[in-house]
mmCIF file with all atom_site columns, C-alpha atoms in Angstrom:
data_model
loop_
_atom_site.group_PDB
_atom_site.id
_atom_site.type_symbol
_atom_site.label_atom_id
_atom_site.label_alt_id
_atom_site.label_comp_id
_atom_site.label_asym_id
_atom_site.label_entity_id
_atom_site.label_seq_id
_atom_site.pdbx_PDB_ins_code
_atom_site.Cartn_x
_atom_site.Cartn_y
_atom_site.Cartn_z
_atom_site.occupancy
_atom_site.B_iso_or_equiv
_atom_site.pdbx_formal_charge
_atom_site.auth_seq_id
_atom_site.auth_comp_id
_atom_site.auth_asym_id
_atom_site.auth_atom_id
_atom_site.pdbx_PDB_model_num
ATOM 1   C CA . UNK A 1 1   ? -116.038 -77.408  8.037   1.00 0.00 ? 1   UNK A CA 1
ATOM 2   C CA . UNK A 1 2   ? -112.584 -76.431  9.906   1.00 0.00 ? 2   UNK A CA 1
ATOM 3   C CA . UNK A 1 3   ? -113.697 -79.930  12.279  1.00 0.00 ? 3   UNK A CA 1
ATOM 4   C CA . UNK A 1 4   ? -114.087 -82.017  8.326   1.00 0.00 ? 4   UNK A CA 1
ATOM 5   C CA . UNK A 1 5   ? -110.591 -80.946  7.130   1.00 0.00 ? 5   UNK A CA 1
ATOM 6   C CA . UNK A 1 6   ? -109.036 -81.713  10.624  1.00 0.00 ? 6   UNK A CA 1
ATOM 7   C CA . UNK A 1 7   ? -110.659 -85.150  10.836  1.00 0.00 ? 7   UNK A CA 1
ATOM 8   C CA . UNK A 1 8   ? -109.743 -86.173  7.227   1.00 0.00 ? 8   UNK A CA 1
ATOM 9   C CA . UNK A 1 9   ? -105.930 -84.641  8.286   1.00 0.00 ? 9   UNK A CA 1
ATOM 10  C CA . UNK A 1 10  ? -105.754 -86.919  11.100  1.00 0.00 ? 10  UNK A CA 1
ATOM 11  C CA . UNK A 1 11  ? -106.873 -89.651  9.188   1.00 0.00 ? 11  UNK A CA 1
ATOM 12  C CA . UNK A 1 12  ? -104.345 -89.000  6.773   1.00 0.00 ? 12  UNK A CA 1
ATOM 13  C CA . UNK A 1 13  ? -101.486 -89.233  9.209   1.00 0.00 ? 13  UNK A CA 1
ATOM 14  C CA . UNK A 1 14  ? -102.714 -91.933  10.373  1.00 0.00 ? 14  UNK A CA 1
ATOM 15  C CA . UNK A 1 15  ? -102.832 -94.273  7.378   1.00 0.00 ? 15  UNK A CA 1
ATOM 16  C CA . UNK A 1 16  ? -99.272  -93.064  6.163   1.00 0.00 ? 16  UNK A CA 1
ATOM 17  C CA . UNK A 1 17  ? -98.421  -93.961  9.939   1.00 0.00 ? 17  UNK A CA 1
ATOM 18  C CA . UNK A 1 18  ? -100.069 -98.110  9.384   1.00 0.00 ? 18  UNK A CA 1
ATOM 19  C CA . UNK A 1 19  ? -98.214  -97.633  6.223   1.00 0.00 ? 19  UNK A CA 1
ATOM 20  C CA . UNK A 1 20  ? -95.260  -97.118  7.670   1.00 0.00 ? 20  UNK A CA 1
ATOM 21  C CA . UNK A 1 21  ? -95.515  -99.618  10.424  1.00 0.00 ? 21  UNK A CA 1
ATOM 22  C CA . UNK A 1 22  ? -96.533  -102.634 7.766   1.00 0.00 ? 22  UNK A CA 1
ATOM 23  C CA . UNK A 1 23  ? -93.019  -101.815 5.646   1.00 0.00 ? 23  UNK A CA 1
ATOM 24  C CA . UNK A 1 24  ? -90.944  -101.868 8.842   1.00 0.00 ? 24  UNK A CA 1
ATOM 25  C CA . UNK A 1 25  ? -92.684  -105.532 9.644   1.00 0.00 ? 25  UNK A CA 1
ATOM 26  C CA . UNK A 1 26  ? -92.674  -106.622 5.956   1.00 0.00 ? 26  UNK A CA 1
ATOM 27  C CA . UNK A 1 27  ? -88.650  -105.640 6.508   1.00 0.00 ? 27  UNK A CA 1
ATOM 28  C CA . UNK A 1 28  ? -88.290  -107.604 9.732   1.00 0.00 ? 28  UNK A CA 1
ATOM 29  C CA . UNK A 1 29  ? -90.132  -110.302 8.730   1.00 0.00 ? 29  UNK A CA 1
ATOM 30  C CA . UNK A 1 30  ? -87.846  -111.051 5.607   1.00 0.00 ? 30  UNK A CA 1
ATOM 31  C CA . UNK A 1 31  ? -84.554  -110.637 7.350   1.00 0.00 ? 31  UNK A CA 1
ATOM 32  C CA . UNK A 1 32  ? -85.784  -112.912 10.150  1.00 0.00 ? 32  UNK A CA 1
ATOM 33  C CA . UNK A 1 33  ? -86.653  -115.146 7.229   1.00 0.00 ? 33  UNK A CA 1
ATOM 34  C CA . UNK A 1 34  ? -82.965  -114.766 5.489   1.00 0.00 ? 34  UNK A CA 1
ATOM 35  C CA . UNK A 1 35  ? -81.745  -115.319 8.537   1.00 0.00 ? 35  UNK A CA 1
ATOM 36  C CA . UNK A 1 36  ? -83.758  -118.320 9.178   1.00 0.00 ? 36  UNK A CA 1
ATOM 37  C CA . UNK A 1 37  ? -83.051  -119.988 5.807   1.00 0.00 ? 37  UNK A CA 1
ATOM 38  C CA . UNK A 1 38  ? -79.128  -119.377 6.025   1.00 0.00 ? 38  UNK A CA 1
ATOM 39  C CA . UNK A 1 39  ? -78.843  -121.203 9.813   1.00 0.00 ? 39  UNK A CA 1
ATOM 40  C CA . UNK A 1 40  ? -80.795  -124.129 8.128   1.00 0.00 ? 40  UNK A CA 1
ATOM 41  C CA . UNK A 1 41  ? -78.281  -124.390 5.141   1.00 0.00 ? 41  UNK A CA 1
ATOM 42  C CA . UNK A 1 42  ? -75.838  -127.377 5.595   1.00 0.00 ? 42  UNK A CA 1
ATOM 43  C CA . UNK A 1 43  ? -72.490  -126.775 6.860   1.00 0.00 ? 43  UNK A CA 1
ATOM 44  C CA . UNK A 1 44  ? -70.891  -128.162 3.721   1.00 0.00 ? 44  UNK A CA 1
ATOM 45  C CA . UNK A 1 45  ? -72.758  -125.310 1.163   1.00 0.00 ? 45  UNK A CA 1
ATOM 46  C CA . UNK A 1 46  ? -70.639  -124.261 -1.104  1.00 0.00 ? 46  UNK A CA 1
ATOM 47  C CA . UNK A 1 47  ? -67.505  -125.733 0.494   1.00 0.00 ? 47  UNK A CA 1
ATOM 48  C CA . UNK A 1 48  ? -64.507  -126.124 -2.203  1.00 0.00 ? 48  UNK A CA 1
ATOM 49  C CA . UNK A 1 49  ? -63.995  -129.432 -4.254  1.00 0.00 ? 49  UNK A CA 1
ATOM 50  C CA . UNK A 1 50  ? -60.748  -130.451 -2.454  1.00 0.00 ? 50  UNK A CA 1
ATOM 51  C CA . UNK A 1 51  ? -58.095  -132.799 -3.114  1.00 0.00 ? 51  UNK A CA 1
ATOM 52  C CA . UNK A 1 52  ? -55.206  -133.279 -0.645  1.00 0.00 ? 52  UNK A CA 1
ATOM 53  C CA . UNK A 1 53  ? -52.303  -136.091 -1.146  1.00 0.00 ? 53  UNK A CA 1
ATOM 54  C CA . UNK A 1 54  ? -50.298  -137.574 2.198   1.00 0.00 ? 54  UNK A CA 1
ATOM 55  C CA . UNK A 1 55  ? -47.799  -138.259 -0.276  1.00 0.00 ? 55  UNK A CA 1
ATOM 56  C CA . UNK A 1 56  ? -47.493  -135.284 -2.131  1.00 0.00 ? 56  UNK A CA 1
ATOM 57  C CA . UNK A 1 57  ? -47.226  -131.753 -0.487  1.00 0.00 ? 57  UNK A CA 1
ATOM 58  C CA . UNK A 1 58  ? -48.232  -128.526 -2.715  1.00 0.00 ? 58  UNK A CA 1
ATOM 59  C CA . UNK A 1 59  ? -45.635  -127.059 -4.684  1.00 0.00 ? 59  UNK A CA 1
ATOM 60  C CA . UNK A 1 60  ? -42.992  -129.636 -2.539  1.00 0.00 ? 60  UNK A CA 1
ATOM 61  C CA . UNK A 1 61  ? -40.612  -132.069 -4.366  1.00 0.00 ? 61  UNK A CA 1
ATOM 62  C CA . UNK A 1 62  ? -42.141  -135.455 -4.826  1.00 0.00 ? 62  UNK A CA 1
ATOM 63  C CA . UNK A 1 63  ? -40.608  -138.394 -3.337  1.00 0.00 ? 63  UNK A CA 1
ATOM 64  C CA . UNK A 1 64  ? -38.359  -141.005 -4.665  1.00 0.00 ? 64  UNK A CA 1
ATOM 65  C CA . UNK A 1 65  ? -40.954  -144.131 -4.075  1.00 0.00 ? 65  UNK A CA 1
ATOM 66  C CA . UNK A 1 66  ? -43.495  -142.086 -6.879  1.00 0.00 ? 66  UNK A CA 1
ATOM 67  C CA . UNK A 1 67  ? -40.492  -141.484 -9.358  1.00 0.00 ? 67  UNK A CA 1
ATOM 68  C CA . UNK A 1 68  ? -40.443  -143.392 -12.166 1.00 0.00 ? 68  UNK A CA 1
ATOM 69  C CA . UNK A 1 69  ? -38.492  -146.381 -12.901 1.00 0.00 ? 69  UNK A CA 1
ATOM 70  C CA . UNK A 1 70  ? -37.072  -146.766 -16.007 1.00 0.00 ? 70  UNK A CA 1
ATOM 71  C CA . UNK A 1 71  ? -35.494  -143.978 -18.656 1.00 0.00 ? 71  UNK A CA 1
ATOM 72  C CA . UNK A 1 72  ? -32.699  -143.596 -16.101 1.00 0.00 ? 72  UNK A CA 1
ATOM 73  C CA . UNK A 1 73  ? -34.964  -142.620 -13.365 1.00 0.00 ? 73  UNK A CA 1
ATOM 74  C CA . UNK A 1 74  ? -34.776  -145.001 -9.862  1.00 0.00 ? 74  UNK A CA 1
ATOM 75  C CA . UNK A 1 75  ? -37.715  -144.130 -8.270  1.00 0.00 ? 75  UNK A CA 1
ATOM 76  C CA . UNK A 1 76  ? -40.314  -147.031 -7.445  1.00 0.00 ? 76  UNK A CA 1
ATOM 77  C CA . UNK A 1 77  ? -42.824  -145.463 -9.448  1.00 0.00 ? 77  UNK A CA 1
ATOM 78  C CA . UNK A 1 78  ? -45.808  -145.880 -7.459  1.00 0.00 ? 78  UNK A CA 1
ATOM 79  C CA . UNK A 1 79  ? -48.949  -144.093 -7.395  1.00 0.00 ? 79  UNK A CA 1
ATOM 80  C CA . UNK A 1 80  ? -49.887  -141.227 -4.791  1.00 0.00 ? 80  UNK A CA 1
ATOM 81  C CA . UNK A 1 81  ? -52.547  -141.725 -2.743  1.00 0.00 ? 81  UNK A CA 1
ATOM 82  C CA . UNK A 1 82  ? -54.908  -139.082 -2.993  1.00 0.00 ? 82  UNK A CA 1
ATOM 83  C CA . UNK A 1 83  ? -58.099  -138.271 -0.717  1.00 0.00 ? 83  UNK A CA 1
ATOM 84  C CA . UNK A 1 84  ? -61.044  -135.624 -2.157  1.00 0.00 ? 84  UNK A CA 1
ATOM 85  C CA . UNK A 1 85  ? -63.903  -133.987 -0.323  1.00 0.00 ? 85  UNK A CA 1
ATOM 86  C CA . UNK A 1 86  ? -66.898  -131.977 -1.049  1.00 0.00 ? 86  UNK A CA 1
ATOM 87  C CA . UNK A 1 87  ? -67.973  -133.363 -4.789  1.00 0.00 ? 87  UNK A CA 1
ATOM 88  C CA . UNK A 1 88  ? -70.289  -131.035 -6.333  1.00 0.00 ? 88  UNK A CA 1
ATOM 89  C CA . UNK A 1 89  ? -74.041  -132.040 -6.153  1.00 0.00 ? 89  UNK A CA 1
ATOM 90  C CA . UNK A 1 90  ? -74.741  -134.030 -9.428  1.00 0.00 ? 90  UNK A CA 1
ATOM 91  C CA . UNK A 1 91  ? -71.597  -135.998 -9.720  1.00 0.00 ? 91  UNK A CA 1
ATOM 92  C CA . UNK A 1 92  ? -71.933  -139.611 -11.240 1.00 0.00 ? 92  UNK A CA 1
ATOM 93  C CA . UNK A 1 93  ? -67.848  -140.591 -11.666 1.00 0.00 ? 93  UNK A CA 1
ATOM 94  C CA . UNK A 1 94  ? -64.493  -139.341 -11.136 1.00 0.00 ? 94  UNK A CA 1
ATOM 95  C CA . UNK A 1 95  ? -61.381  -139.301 -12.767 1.00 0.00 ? 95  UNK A CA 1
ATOM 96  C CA . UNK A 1 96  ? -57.945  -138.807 -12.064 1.00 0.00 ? 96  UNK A CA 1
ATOM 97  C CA . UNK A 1 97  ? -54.631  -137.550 -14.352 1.00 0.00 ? 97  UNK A CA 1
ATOM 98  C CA . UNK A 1 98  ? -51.619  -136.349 -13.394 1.00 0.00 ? 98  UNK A CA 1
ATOM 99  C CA . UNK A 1 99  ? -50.078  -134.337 -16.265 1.00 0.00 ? 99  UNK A CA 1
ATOM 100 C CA . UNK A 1 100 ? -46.373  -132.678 -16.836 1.00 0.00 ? 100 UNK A CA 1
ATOM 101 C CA . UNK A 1 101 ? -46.589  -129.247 -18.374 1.00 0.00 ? 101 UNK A CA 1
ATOM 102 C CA . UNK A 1 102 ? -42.997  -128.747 -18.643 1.00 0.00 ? 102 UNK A CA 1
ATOM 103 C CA . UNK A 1 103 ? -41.940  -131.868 -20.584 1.00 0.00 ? 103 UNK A CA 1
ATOM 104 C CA . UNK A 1 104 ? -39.828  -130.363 -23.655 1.00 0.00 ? 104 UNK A CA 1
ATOM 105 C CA . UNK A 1 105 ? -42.375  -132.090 -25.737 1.00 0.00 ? 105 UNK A CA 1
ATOM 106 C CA . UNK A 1 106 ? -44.486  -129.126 -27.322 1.00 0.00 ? 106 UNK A CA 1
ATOM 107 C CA . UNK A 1 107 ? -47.722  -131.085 -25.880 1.00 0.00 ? 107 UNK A CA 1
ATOM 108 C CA . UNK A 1 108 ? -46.142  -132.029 -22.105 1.00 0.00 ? 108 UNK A CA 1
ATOM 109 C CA . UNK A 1 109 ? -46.440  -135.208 -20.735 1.00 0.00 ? 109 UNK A CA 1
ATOM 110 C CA . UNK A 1 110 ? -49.484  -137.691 -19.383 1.00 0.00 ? 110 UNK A CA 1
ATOM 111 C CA . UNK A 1 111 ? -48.375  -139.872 -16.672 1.00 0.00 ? 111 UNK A CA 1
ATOM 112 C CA . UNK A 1 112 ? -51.535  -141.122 -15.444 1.00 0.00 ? 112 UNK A CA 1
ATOM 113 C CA . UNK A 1 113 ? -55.062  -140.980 -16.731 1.00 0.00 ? 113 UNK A CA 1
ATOM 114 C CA . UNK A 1 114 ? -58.390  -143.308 -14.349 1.00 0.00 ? 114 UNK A CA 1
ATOM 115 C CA . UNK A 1 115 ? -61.925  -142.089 -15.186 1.00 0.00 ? 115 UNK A CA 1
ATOM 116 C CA . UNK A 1 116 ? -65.156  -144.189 -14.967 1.00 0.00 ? 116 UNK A CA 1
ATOM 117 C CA . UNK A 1 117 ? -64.455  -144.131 -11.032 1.00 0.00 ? 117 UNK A CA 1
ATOM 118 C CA . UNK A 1 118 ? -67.733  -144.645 -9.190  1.00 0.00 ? 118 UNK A CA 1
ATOM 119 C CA . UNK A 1 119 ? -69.229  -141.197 -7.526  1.00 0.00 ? 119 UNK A CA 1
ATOM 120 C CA . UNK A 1 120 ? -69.212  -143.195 -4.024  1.00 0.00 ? 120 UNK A CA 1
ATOM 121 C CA . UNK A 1 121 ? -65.532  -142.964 -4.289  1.00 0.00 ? 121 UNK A CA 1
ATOM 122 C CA . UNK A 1 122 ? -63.533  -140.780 -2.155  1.00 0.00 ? 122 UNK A CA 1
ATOM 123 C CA . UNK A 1 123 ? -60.050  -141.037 -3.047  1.00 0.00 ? 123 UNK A CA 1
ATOM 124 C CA . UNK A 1 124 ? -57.451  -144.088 -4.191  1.00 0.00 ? 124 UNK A CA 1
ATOM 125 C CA . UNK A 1 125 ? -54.979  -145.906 -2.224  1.00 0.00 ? 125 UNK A CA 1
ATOM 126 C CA . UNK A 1 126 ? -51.306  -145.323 -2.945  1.00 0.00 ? 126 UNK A CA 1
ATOM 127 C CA . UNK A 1 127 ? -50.602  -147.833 -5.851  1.00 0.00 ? 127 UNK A CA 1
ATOM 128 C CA . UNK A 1 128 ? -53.782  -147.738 -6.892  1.00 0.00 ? 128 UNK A CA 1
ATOM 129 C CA . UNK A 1 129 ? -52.615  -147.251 -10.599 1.00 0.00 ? 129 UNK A CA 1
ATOM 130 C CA . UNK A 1 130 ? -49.850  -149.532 -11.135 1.00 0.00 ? 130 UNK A CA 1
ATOM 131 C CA . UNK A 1 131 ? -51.668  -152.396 -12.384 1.00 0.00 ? 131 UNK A CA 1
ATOM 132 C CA . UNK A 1 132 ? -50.785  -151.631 -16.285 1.00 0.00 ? 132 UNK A CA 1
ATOM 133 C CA . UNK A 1 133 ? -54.436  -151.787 -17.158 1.00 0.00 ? 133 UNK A CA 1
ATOM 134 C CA . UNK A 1 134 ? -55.575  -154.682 -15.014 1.00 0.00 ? 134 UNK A CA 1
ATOM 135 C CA . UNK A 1 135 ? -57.298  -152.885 -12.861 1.00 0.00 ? 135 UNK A CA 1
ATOM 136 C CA . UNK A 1 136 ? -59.525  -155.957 -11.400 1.00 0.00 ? 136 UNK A CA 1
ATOM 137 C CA . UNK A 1 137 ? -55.972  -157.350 -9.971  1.00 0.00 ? 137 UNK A CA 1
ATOM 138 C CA . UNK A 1 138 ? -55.426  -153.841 -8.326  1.00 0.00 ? 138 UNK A CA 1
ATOM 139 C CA . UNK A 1 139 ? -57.058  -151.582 -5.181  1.00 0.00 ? 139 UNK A CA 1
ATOM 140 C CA . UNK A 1 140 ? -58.404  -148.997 -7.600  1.00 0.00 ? 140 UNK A CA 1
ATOM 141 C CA . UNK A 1 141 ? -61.712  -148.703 -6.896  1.00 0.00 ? 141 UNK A CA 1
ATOM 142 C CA . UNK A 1 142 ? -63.900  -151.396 -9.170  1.00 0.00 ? 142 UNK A CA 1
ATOM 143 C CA . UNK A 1 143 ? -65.407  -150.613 -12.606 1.00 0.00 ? 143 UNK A CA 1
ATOM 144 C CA . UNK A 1 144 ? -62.624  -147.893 -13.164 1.00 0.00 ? 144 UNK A CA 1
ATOM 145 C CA . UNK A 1 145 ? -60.400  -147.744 -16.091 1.00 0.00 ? 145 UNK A CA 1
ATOM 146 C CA . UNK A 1 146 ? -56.908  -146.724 -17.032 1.00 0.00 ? 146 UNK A CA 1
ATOM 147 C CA . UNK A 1 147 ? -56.016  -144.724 -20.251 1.00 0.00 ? 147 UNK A CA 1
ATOM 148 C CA . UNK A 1 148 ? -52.905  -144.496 -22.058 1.00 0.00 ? 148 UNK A CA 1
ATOM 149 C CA . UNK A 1 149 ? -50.061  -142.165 -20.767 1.00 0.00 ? 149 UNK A CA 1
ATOM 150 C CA . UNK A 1 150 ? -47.135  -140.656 -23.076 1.00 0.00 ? 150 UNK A CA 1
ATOM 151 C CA . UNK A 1 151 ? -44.983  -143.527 -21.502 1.00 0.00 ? 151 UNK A CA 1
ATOM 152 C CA . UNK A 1 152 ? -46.930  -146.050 -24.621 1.00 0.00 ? 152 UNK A CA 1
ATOM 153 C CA . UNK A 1 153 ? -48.523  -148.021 -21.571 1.00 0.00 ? 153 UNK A CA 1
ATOM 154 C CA . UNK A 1 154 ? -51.590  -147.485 -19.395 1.00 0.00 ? 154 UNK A CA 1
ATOM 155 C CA . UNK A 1 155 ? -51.175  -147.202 -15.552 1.00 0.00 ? 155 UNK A CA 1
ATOM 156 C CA . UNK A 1 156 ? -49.127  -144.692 -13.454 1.00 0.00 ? 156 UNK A CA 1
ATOM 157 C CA . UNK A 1 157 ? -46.000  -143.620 -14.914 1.00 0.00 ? 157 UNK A CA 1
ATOM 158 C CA . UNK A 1 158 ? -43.926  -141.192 -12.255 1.00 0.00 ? 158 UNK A CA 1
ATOM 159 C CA . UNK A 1 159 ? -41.715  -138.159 -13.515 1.00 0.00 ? 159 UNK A CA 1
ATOM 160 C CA . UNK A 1 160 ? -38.686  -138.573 -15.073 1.00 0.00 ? 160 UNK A CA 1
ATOM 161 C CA . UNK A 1 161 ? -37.303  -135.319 -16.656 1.00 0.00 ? 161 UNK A CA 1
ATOM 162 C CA . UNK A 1 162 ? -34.531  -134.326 -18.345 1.00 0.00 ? 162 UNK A CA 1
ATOM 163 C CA . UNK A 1 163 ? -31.479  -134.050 -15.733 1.00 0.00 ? 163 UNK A CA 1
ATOM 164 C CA . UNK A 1 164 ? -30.347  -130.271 -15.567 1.00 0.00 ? 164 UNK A CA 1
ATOM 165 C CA . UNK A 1 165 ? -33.926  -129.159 -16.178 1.00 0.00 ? 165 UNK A CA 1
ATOM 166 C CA . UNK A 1 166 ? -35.609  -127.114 -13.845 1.00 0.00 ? 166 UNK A CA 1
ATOM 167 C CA . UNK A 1 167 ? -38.133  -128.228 -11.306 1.00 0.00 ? 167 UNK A CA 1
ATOM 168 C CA . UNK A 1 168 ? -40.823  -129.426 -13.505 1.00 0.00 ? 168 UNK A CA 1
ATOM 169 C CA . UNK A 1 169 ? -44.486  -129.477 -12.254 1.00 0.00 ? 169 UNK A CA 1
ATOM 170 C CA . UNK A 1 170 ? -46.614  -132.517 -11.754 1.00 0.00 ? 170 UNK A CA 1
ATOM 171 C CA . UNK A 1 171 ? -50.598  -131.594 -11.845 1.00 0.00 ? 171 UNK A CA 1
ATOM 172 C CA . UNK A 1 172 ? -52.430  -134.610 -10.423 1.00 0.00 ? 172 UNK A CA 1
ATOM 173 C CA . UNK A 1 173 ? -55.828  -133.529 -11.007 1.00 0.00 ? 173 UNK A CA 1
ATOM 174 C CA . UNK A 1 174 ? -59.611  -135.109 -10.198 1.00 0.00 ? 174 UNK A CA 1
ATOM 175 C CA . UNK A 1 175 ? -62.397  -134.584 -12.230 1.00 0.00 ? 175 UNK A CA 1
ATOM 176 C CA . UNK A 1 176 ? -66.355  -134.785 -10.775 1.00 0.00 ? 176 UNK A CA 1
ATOM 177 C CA . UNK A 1 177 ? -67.775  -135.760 -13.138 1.00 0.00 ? 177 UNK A CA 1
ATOM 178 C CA . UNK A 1 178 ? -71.485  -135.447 -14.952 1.00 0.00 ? 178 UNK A CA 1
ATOM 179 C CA . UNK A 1 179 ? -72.032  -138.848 -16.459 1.00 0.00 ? 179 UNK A CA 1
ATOM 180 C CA . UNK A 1 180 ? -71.161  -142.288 -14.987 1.00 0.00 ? 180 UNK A CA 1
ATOM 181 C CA . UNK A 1 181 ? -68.873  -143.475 -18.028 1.00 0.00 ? 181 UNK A CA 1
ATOM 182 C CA . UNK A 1 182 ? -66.684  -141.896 -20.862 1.00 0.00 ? 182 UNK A CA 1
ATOM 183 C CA . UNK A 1 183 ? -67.718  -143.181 -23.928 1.00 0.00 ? 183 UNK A CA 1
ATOM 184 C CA . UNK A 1 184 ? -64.087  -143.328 -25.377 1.00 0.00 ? 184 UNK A CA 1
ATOM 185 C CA . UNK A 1 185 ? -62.468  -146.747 -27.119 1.00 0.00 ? 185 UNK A CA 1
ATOM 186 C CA . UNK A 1 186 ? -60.104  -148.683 -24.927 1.00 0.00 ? 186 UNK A CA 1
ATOM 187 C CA . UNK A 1 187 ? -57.348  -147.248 -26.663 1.00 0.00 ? 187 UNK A CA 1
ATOM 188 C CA . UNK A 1 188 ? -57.986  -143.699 -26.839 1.00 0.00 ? 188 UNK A CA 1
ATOM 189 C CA . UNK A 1 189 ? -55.257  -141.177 -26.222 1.00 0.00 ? 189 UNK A CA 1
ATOM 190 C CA . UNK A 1 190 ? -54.998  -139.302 -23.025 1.00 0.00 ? 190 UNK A CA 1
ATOM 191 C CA . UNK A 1 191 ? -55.556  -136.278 -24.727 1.00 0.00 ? 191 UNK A CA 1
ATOM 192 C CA . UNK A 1 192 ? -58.737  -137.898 -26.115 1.00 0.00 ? 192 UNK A CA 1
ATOM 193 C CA . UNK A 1 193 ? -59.766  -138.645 -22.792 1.00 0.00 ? 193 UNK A CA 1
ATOM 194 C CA . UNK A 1 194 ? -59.017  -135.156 -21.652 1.00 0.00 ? 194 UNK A CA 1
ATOM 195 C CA . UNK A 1 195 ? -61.266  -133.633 -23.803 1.00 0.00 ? 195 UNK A CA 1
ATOM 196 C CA . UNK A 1 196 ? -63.891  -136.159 -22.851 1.00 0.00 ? 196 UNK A CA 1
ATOM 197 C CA . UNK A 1 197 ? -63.420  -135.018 -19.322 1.00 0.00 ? 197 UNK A CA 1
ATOM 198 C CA . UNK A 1 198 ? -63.077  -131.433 -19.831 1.00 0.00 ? 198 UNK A CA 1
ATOM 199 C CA . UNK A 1 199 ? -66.296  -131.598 -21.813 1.00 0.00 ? 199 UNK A CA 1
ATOM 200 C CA . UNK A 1 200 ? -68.366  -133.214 -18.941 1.00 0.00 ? 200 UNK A CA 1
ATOM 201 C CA . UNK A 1 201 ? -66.602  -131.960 -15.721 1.00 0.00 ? 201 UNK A CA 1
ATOM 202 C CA . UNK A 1 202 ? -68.693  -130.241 -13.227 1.00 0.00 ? 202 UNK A CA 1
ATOM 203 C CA . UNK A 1 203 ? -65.570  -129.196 -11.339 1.00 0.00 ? 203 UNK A CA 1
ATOM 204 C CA . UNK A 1 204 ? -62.002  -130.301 -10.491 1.00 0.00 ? 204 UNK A CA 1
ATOM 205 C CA . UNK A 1 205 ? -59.307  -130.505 -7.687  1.00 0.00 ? 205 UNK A CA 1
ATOM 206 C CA . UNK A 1 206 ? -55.947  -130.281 -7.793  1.00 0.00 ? 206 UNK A CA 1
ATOM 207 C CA . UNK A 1 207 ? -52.653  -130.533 -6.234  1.00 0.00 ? 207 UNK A CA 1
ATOM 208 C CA . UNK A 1 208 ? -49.417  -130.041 -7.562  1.00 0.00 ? 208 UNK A CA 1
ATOM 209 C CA . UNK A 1 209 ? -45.771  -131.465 -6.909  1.00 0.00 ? 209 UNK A CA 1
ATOM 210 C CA . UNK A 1 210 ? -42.737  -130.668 -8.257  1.00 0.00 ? 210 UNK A CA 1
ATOM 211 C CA . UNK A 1 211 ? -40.004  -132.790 -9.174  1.00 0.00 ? 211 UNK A CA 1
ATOM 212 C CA . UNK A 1 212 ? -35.762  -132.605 -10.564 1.00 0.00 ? 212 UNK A CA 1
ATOM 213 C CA . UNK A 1 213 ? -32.732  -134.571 -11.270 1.00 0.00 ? 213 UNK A CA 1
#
């Protein structure tokens, strides 16, 4: 009898001990495999949609050459370059506007609105939006389109504020996009076309440049 009860004491112990051991492998065994699956992830996961701008530095006063001409501005009103990285998975076109907030207009001020740009694209060349609309005379990237600004005209239109205002800011923004075109007519608004975009983004970049006379 007193040998039964010690026997079926030991083998108590000893299955709580097995027990025991199997949960500290089964714990092992699925950080190794945490560990495992977050070396194999790709350098790039989860990086930031990024856009940067040679031209334009954040926050900094833009330059004369992307200044409008016209409206007693004398810049040469020519479109930044601008360079973005890490699209989100899924994107099928970009688009690009750059957008006044501080225009004493009630509604600010479009100066430059591109979308249908292909998803291979990586950024546009400085200029790239001064072809009023004719686009397949220009180096924007091919099968993109321009929309209308608040200047009346499509293509870039640089800042030109009031003289005596404050620094205004200049939000040149890049939309990834999730569908290859914008089904908008040719001579939708830009605030038409920002709803199209804001309805279909997946994510956007931006940088921001400030600007006074």
């Amino acid at each position: 009898m007193l040998n039964s009860c010690r026997y079926r004491h030991l083998s108590f112990a000893a299955i709580i001990l097995m027990l025991g051991i199997a949960s500290i492998a089964s714990a092992q065994a699925a950080k190794a495999q945490k560990e495992k699956s977050k070396a194999a992830a790709p350098a790039h996961a989860g990086a930031r949609f990024k856009v940067t701008a040679p031209d334009l530095v954040s926050k900094g006063r833009i330059a004369l050459p992307h200044v409008f001409n016209g409206m007693s501005c004398n810049g040469q009103n020519i479109s930044p370059a601008l360079d973005w990285t890490n699209a989100p998975a899924g994107t099928k076109s970009f688009a690009v506007t750059a957008y006044d907030p501080d225009a004493p207009t009630g509604s600010g001020w479009w100066h430059w609105v591109m979308y249908n740009i292909p998803a291979s694209t990586t950024g546009l060349a400085a200029g790239a939006g001064n072809a009023h609309g004719m686009l397949s005379s220009s180096n924007a990237p091919k099968g993109s389109v321009e929309g209308t600004t608040d200047f009346g005209t499509k293509g870039y239109g640089g800042p030109c504020p009031p003289v005596g205002d404050k620094p205004h800011h200049y939000h040149f923004t890049v939309f990834a996009l999730k569908v290859d075109k914008l089904d908008v007519p040719g001579n939708a608004t830009a605030a038409m076309v920002g709803f199209n975009l804001n309805a279909n983004k997946l994510a956007t970049a931006r940088i921001t440049g400030l600007y006074a006379r």
